[in-house]
Coordinates of C-alpha atoms in Angstrom, one line a residue:
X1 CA 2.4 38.3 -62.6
X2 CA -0.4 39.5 -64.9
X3 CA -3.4 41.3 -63.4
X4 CA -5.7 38.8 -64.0
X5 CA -3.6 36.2 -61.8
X6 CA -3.4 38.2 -59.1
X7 CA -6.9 38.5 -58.9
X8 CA -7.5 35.1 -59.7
X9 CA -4.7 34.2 -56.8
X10 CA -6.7 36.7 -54.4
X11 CA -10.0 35.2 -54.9
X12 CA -8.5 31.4 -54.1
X13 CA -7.0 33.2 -50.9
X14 CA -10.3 34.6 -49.8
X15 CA -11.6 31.2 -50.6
X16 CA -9.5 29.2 -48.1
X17 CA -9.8 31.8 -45.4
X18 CA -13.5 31.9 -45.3
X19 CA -14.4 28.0 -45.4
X20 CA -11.6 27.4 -43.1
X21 CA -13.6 27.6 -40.0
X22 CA -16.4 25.5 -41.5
X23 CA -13.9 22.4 -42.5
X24 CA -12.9 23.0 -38.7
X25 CA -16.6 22.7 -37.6
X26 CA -17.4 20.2 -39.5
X27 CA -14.1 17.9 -38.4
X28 CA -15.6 19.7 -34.4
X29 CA -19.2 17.4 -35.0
X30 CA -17.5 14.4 -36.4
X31 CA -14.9 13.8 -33.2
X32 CA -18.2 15.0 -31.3
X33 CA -20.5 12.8 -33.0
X34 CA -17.6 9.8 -32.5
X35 CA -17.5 10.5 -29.2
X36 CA -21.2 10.4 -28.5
X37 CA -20.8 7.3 -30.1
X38 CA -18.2 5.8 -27.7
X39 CA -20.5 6.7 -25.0
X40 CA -23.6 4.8 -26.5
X41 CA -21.2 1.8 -27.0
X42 CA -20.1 2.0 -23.3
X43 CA -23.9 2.2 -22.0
X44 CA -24.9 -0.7 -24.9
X45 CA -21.8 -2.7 -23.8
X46 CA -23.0 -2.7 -20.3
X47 CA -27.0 -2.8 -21.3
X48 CA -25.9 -6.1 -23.0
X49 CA -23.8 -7.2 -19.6
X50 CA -26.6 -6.6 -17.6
X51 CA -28.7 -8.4 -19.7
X52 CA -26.7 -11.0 -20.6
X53 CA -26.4 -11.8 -16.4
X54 CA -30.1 -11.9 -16.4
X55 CA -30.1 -14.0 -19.2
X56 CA -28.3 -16.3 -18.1
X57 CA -29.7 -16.9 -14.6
X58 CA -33.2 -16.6 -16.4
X59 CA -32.1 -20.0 -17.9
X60 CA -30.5 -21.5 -14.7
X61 CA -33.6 -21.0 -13.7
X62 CA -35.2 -23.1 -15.9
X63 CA -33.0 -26.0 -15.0
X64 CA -31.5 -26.1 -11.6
X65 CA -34.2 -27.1 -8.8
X66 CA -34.6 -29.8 -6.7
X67 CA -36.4 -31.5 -4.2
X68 CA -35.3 -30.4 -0.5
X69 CA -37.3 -31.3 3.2
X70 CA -36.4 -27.7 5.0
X71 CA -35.8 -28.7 8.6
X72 CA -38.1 -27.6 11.7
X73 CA -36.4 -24.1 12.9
X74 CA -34.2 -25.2 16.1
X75 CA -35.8 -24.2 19.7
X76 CA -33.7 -22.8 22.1
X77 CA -34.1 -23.9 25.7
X78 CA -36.9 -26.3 25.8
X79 CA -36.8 -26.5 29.7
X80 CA -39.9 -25.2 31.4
X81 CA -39.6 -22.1 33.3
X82 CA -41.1 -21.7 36.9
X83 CA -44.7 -20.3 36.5
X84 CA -44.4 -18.7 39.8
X85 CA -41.6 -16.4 40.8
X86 CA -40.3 -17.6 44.4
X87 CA -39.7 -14.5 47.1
X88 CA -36.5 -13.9 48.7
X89 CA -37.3 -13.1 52.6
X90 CA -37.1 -9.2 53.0
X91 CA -33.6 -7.5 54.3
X92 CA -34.6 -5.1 57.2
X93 CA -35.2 -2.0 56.7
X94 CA -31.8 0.4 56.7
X95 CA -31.7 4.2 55.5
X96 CA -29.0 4.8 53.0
X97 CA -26.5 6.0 54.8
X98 CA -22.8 7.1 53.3
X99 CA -20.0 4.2 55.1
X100 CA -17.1 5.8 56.1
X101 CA -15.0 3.0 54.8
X102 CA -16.8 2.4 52.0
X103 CA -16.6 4.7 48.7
X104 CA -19.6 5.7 46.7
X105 CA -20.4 4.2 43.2
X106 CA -19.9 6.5 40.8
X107 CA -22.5 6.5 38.5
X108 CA -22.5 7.5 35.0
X109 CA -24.8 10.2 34.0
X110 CA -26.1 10.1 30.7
X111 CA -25.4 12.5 28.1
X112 CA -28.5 15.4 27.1
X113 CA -31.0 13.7 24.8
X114 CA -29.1 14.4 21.2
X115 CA -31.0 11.6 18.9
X116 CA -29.8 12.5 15.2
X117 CA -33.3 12.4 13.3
X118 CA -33.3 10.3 10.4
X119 CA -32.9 12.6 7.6
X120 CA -35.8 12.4 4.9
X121 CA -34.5 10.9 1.3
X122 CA -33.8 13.5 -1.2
X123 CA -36.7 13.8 -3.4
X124 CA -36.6 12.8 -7.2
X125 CA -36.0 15.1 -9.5
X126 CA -38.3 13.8 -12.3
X127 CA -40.3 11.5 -11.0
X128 CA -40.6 8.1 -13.1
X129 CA -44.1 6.0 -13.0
X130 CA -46.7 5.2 -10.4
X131 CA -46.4 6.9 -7.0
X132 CA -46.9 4.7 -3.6
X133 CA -46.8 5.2 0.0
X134 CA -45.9 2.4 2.2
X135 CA -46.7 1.8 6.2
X136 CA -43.3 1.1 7.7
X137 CA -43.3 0.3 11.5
X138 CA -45.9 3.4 11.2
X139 CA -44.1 6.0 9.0
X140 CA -45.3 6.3 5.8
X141 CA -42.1 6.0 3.0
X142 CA -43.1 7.3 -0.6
X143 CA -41.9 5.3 -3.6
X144 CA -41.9 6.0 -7.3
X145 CA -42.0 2.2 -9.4
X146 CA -42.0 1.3 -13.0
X147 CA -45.6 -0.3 -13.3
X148 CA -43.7 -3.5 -15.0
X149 CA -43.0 -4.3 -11.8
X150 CA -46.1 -5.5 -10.9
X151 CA -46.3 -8.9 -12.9
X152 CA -49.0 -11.8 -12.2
X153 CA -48.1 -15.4 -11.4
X154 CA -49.9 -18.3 -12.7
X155 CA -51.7 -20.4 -11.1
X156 CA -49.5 -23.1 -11.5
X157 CA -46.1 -22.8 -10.1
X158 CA -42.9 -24.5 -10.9
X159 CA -39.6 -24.0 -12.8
X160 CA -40.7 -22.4 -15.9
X161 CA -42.8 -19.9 -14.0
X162 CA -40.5 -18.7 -11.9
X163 CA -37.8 -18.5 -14.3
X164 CA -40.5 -16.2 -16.7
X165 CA -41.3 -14.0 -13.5
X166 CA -37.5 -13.4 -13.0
X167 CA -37.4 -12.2 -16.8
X168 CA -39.9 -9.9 -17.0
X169 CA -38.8 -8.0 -13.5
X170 CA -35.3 -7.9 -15.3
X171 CA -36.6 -6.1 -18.6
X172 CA -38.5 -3.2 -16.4
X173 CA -37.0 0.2 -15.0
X174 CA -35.9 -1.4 -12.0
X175 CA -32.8 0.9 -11.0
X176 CA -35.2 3.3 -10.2
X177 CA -36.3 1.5 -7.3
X178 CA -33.1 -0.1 -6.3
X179 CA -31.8 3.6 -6.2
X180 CA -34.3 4.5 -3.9
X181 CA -34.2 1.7 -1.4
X182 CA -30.6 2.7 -1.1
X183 CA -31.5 6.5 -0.4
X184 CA -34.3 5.4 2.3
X185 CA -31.9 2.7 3.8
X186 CA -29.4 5.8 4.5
X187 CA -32.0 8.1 5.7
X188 CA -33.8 5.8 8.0
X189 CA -30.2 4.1 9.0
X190 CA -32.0 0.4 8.5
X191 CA -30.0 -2.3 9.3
X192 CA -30.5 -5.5 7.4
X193 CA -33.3 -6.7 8.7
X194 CA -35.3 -3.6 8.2
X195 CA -33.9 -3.1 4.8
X196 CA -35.2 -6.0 3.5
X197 CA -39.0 -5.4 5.8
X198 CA -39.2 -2.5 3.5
X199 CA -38.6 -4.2 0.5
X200 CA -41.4 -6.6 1.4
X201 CA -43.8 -4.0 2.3
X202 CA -43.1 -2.4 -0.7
X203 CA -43.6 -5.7 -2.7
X204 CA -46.8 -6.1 -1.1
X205 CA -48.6 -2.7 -2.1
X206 CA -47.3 -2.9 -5.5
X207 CA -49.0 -6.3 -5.7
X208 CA -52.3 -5.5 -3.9
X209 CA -50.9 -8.1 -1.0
X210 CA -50.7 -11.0 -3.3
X211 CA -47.8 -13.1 -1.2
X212 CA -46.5 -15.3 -4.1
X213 CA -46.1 -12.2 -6.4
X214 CA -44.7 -10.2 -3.1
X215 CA -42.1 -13.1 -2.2
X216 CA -40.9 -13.2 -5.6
X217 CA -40.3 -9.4 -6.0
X218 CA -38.6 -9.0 -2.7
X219 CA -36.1 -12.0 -3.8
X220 CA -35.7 -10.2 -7.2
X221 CA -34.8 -6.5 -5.4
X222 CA -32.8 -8.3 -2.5
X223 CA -30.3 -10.0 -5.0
X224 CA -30.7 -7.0 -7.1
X225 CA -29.1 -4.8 -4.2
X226 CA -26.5 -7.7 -3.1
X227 CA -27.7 -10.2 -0.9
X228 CA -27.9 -13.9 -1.6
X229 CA -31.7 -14.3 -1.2
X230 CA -33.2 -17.0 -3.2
X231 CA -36.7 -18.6 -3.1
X232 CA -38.1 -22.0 -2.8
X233 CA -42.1 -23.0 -3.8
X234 CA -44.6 -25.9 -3.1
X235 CA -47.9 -26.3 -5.1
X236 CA -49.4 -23.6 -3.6
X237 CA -47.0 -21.1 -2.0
X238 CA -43.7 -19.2 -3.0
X239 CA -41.1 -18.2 0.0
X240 CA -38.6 -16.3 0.5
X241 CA -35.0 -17.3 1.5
X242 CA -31.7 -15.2 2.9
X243 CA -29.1 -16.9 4.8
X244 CA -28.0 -14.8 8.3
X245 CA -24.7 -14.5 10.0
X246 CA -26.5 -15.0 13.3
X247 CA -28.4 -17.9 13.9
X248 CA -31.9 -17.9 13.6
X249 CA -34.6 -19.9 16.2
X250 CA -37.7 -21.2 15.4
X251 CA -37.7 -20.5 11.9
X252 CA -37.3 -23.3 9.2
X253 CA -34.5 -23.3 6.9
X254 CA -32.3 -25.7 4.8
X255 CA -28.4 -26.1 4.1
X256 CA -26.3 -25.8 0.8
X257 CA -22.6 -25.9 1.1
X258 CA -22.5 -25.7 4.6
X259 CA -24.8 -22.6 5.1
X260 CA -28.6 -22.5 6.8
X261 CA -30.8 -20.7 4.2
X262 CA -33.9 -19.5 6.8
X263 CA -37.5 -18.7 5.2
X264 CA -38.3 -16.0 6.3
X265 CA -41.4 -14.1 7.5
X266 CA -42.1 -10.3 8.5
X267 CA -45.2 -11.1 10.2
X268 CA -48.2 -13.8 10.6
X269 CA -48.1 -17.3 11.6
X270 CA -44.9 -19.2 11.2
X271 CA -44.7 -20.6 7.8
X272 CA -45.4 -24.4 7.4
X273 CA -43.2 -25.6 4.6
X274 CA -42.6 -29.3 4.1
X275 CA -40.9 -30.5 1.0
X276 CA -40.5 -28.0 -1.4
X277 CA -38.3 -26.8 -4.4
X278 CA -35.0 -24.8 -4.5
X279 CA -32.3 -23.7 -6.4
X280 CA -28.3 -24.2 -5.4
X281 CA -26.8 -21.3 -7.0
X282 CA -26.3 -17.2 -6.6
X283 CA -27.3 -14.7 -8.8
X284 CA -23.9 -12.9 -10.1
X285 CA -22.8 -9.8 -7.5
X286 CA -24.3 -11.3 -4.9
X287 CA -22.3 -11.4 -2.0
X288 CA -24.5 -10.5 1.3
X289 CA -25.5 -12.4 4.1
X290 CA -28.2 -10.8 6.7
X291 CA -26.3 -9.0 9.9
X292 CA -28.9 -9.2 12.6
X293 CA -27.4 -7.0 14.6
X294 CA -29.6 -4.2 16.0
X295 CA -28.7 -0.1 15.7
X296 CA -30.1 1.6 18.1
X297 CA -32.0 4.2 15.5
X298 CA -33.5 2.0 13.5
X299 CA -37.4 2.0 12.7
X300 CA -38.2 4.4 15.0
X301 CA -41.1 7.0 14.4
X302 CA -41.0 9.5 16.9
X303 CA -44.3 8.5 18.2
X304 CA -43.4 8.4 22.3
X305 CA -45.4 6.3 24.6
X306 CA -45.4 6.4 28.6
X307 CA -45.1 3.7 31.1
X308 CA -45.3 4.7 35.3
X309 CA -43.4 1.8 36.9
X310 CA -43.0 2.2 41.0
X311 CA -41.4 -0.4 43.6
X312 CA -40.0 0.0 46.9
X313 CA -35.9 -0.3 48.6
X314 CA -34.4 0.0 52.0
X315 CA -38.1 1.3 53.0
X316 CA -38.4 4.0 50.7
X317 CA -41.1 4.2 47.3
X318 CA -39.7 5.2 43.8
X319 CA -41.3 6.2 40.5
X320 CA -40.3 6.1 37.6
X321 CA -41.4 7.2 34.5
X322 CA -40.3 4.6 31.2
X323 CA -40.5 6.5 27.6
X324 CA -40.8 3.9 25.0
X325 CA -41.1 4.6 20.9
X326 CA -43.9 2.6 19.0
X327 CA -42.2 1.7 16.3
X328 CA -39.2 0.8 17.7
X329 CA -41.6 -1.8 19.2
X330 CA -43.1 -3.0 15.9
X331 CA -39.7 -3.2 14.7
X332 CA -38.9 -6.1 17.4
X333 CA -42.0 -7.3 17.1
X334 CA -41.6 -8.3 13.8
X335 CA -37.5 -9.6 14.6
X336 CA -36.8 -13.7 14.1
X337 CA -35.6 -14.8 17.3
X338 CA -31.8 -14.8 18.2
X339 CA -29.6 -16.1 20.4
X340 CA -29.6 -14.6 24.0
X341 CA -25.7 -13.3 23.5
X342 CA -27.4 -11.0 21.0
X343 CA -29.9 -9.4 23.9
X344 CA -27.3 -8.9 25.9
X345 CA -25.2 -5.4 25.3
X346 CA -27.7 -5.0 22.5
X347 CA -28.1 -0.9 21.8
X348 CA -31.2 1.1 23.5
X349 CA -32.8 4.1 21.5
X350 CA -31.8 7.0 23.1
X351 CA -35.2 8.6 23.8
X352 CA -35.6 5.8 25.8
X353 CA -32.4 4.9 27.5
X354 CA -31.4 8.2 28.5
X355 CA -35.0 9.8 30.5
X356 CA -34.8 5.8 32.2
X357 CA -30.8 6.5 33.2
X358 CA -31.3 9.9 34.6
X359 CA -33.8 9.3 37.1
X360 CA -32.7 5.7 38.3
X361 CA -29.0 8.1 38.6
X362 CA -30.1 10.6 40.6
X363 CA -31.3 8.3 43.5
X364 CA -27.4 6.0 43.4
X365 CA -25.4 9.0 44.3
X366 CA -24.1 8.1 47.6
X367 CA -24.4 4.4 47.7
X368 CA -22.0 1.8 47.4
X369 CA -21.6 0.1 44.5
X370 CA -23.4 -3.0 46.3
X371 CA -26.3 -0.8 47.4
X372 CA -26.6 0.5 43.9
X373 CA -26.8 -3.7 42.0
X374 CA -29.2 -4.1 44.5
X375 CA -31.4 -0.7 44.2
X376 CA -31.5 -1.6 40.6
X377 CA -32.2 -5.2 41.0
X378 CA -35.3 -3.8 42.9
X379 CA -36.2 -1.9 40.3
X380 CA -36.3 -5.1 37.7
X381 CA -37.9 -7.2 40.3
X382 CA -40.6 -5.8 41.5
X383 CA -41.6 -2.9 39.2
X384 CA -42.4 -5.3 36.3
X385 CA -44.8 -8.1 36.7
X386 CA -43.6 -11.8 36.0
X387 CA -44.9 -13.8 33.3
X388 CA -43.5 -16.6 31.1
X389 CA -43.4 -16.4 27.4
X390 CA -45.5 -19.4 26.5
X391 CA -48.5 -17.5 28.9
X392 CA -47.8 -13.8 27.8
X393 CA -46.7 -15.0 23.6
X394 CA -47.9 -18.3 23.3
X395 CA -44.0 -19.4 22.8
X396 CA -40.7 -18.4 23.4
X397 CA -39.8 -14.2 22.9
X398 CA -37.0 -13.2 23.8
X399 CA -37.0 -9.3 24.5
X400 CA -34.9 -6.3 24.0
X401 CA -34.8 -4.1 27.0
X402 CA -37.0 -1.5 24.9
X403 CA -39.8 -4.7 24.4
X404 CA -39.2 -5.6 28.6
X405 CA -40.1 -1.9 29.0
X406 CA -43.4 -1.7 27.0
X407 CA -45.3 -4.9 27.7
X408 CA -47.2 -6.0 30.5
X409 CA -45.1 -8.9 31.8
X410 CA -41.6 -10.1 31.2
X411 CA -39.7 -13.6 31.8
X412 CA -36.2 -14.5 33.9
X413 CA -34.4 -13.6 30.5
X414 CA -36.2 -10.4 29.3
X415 CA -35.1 -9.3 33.4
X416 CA -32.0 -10.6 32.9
X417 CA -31.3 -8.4 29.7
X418 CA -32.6 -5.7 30.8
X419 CA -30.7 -5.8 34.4
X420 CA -27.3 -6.2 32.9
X421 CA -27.9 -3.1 30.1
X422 CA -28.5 -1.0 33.4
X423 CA -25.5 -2.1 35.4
X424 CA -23.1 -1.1 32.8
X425 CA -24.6 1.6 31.2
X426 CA -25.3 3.3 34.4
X427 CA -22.2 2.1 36.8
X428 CA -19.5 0.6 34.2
X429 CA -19.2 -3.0 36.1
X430 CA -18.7 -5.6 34.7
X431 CA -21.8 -8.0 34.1
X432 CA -22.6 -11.7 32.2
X433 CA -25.7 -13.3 32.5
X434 CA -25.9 -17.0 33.1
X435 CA -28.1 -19.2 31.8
X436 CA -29.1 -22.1 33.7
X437 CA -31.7 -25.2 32.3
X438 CA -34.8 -23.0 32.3
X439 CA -34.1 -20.3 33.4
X440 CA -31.7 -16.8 33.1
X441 CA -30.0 -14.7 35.8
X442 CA -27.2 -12.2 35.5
X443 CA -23.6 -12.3 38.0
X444 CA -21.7 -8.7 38.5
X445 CA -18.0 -8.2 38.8
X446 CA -17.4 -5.7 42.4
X447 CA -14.8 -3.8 43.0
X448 CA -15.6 -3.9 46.3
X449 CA -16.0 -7.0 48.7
X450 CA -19.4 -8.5 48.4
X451 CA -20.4 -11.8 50.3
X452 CA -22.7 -14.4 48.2
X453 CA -22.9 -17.1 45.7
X454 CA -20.5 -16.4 42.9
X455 CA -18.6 -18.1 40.1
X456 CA -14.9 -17.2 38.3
X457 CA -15.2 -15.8 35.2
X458 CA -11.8 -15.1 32.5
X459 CA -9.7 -14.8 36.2
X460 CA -12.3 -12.4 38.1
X461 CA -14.9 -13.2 40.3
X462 CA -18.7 -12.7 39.8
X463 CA -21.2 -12.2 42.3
X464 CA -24.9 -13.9 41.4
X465 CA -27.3 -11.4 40.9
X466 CA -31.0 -12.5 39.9
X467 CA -33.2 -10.5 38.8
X468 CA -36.2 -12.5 39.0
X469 CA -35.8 -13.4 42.1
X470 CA -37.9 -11.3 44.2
X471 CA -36.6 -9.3 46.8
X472 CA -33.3 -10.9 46.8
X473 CA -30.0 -9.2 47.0
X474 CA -27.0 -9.6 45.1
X475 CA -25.1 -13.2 46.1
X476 CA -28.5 -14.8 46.5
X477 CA -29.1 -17.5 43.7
X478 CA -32.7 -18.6 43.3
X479 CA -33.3 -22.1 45.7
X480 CA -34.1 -24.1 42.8
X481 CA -30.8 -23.6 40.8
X482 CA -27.9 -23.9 43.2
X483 CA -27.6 -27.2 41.9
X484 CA -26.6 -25.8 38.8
X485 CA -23.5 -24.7 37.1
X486 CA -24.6 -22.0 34.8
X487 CA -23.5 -21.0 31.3
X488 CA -22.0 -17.7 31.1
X489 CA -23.5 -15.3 28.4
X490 CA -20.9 -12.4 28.3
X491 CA -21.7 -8.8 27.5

């Protein structure tokens, strides 16, 4: 080889070795830059499905309502209740005095006070659009929103509006919000119902408490986060609609394919609906019904209240201090009406439960288990003052032992509720209430020999218990409703 091609053959060499990492490079950005690509696809693809479901619903919309007549909500016991409570004649006087034949109860002393605190939501990173702070049961929740969220209605309201107001929600930054709904829902530990109370509140302040505009956006983030809300209008009003695995009283609904679609309200006077229109259809991923059951964490704000409650047994005075938690209280007040199997065994926040337990404990140490139903009977008799719904409410109210503990007055069932929460919380016997026409007492399953009015229950016997019926003991059943045969509620 000549001189000059073995130069020539070097230079070449030198060449290929230096742009060799650059062709490498460059093939580096164009698998990088195809990749990148793949990636926009994917988010496109599903930008387009998401869209695409909106879409479509934005044009069932358009076509699918009809005229429905939503049915008067259902009352539950229309029987009037006695306005006066009748009084058993006193028991004499006996000290409580250990039976040598007889063994104490044993009572169940509550655990220490451990409440796990809600933790607060994590806080967002880069906050996205207007900032708002919203009054739940009395704890202020902070929210970041996408201002596109906030969209008027016209004044006229049918098919075509609704269908437009559903379009525009879909094409703002909604995720935002639905992400952090789900973060405050784990923080606060909301069940459903006070899941979707936030998402109302929240619709209201980001539409300056315009209802129609609020309804609408509470039905859009509801189905948005997987429940089967829908909405119905008239002329002049828009309301919401979510279908419940429990049954709802007092509270007008209508029925597709079998199931009761209630319209619901977080607060005010019951709604007055009439004829209206609706839609017979779910929007896609939609699967939820509401789970009225109540957690016994839920809404409350760690702002304490006291109650002194005193009453006399067996000739010796007792006080007792109740603890109650404000918006645990708000929380119930704003709760559709159930049925009574879902007072009974319902849970008791902890700050409240446990302070009651311990110092109704200490005094059944060394009496019988029938000295103990009847101390705490006491207690529920004569401690709280009687009063029925329709004169305390203005209608029905069921309450939750936490609501018996707070107002003024309570009814037979409130009593009831609250009696039977006691007995097995405190001495693990077995308890049901019974329901009689107009009225509510409770029976308790002994272990020990107790004489009285009772009734079989599943193969054991129950011994009457009323807790309404002042002064009476257990096996006294109040005069009026011997005649009865009761319906038994179980725990």
């Amino acid at each position: 080889m000549s001189i000059n091609k073995l130069i020539k053959a070097n230079i070449l060499l030198s060449v290929f070795v230096l742009s060799a990492p650059s062709i490498a490079n460059d093939d580096f950005k164009q698998w990088m830059q195809q990749q990148s690509a793949g990636v926009q696809a994917e988010k496109q693809e599903f930008q387009e499905y998401k869209d695409k479901r909106d879409k479509e619903f934005t044009a069932f919309l358009k076509a699918q309502w009809k005229p429905v007549d939503i049915v008067k909500g259902e009352i539950r016991d229309e029987e009037p209740k006695p306005v006066v409570m009748p009084v058993a004649p006193p028991a004499p006087a006996k000290p409580v005095v250990k039976q040598p034949d007889v063994k104490p109860v044993v009572v169940i002393l509550p655990e220490p006070v451990v409440i796990k605190k809600p933790t607060p939501a994590p806080i967002i990173s880069k906050p996205k659009g207007k900032q708002i702070s919203v009054d739940f049961y009395g704890k202020p929740v902070q929210f970041f929103y996408d201002g596109q969220l906030k969209q008027g209605l016209s004044r006229t309201i049918n098919k075509d509006a609704v269908s437009d107001y559903w379009s525009k929600l879909s094409r703002a930054d909604y995720e935002q919000v639905t992400k952090q709904l789900a973060e405050q829902r784990k923080s606060l530990q909301l069940n459903d119902w006070a899941y979707a109370y936030l998402i109302n509140r929240l619709s209201l302040k980001i539409n300056n408490n315009r209802k129609n505009e609020a309804a609408l956006l509470s039905w859009f983030l509801l189905a948005k986060t997987g429940y089967k809300a829908r909405i119905a209008y008239n002329d002049a009003s828009v309301f919401l609609l979510v279908p419940s695995k429990q049954e709802l009283f007092e509270m007008p609904y209508f029925t597709f394919s079998g199931k009761r679609f209630y319209a619901v309200r977080f607060e005010g006077a019951q709604q007055k609906l009439g004829q209206v229109f609706t839609y017979d259809g779910e929007y896609p991923g939609t699967v939820n019904d509401f789970d009225m059951r109540v957690t016994p964490v839920v809404a409350s704000n760690d702002y304490s209240e006291r109650r002194h409650l005193s009453f006399a047994f067996q000739g010796k005075k007792y006080n007792i201090e109740v603890t109650y938690d404000r918006g645990r209280i708000k929380f119930f007040d704003s709760y559709p009406q159930l049925n009574l199997d879902m007072y009974f065994g319902s849970s008791v926040y902890k700050a409240t439960s446990t302070p009651l337990q311990k110092q109704l404990a200490v005094h059944m140490q060394d009496m019988s288990e029938q000295q103990a139903v009847n101390f705490l009977l006491r207690f529920v008799q004569t401690s709280l003052k009687y009063e029925t719904d329709d004169q305390q409410f203005g209608e029905e109210n069921y309450l939750f032992p936490e609501e018996t503990l707070f107002y003024p007055y309570s009814d037979c069932e409130d009593r009831a509720i609250l009696f039977t929460w006691l007995v097995k919380s405190l001495l693990n016997l077995d308890v049901v209430g019974l329901d009689y026409p107009g009225h509510v007492a409770a029976a308790v399953g002994f272990n020990e020999a107790v004489k009285g009015d009772s009734l079989n229950y599943q193969g054991k016997r129950y011994v009457v218990t009323d807790p309404t019926y002042i002064n009476a003991n257990a096996g006294m059943t109040m005069p009026d409703f011997k005649q009865y045969k009761p319906t038994v509620i179980p725990y």
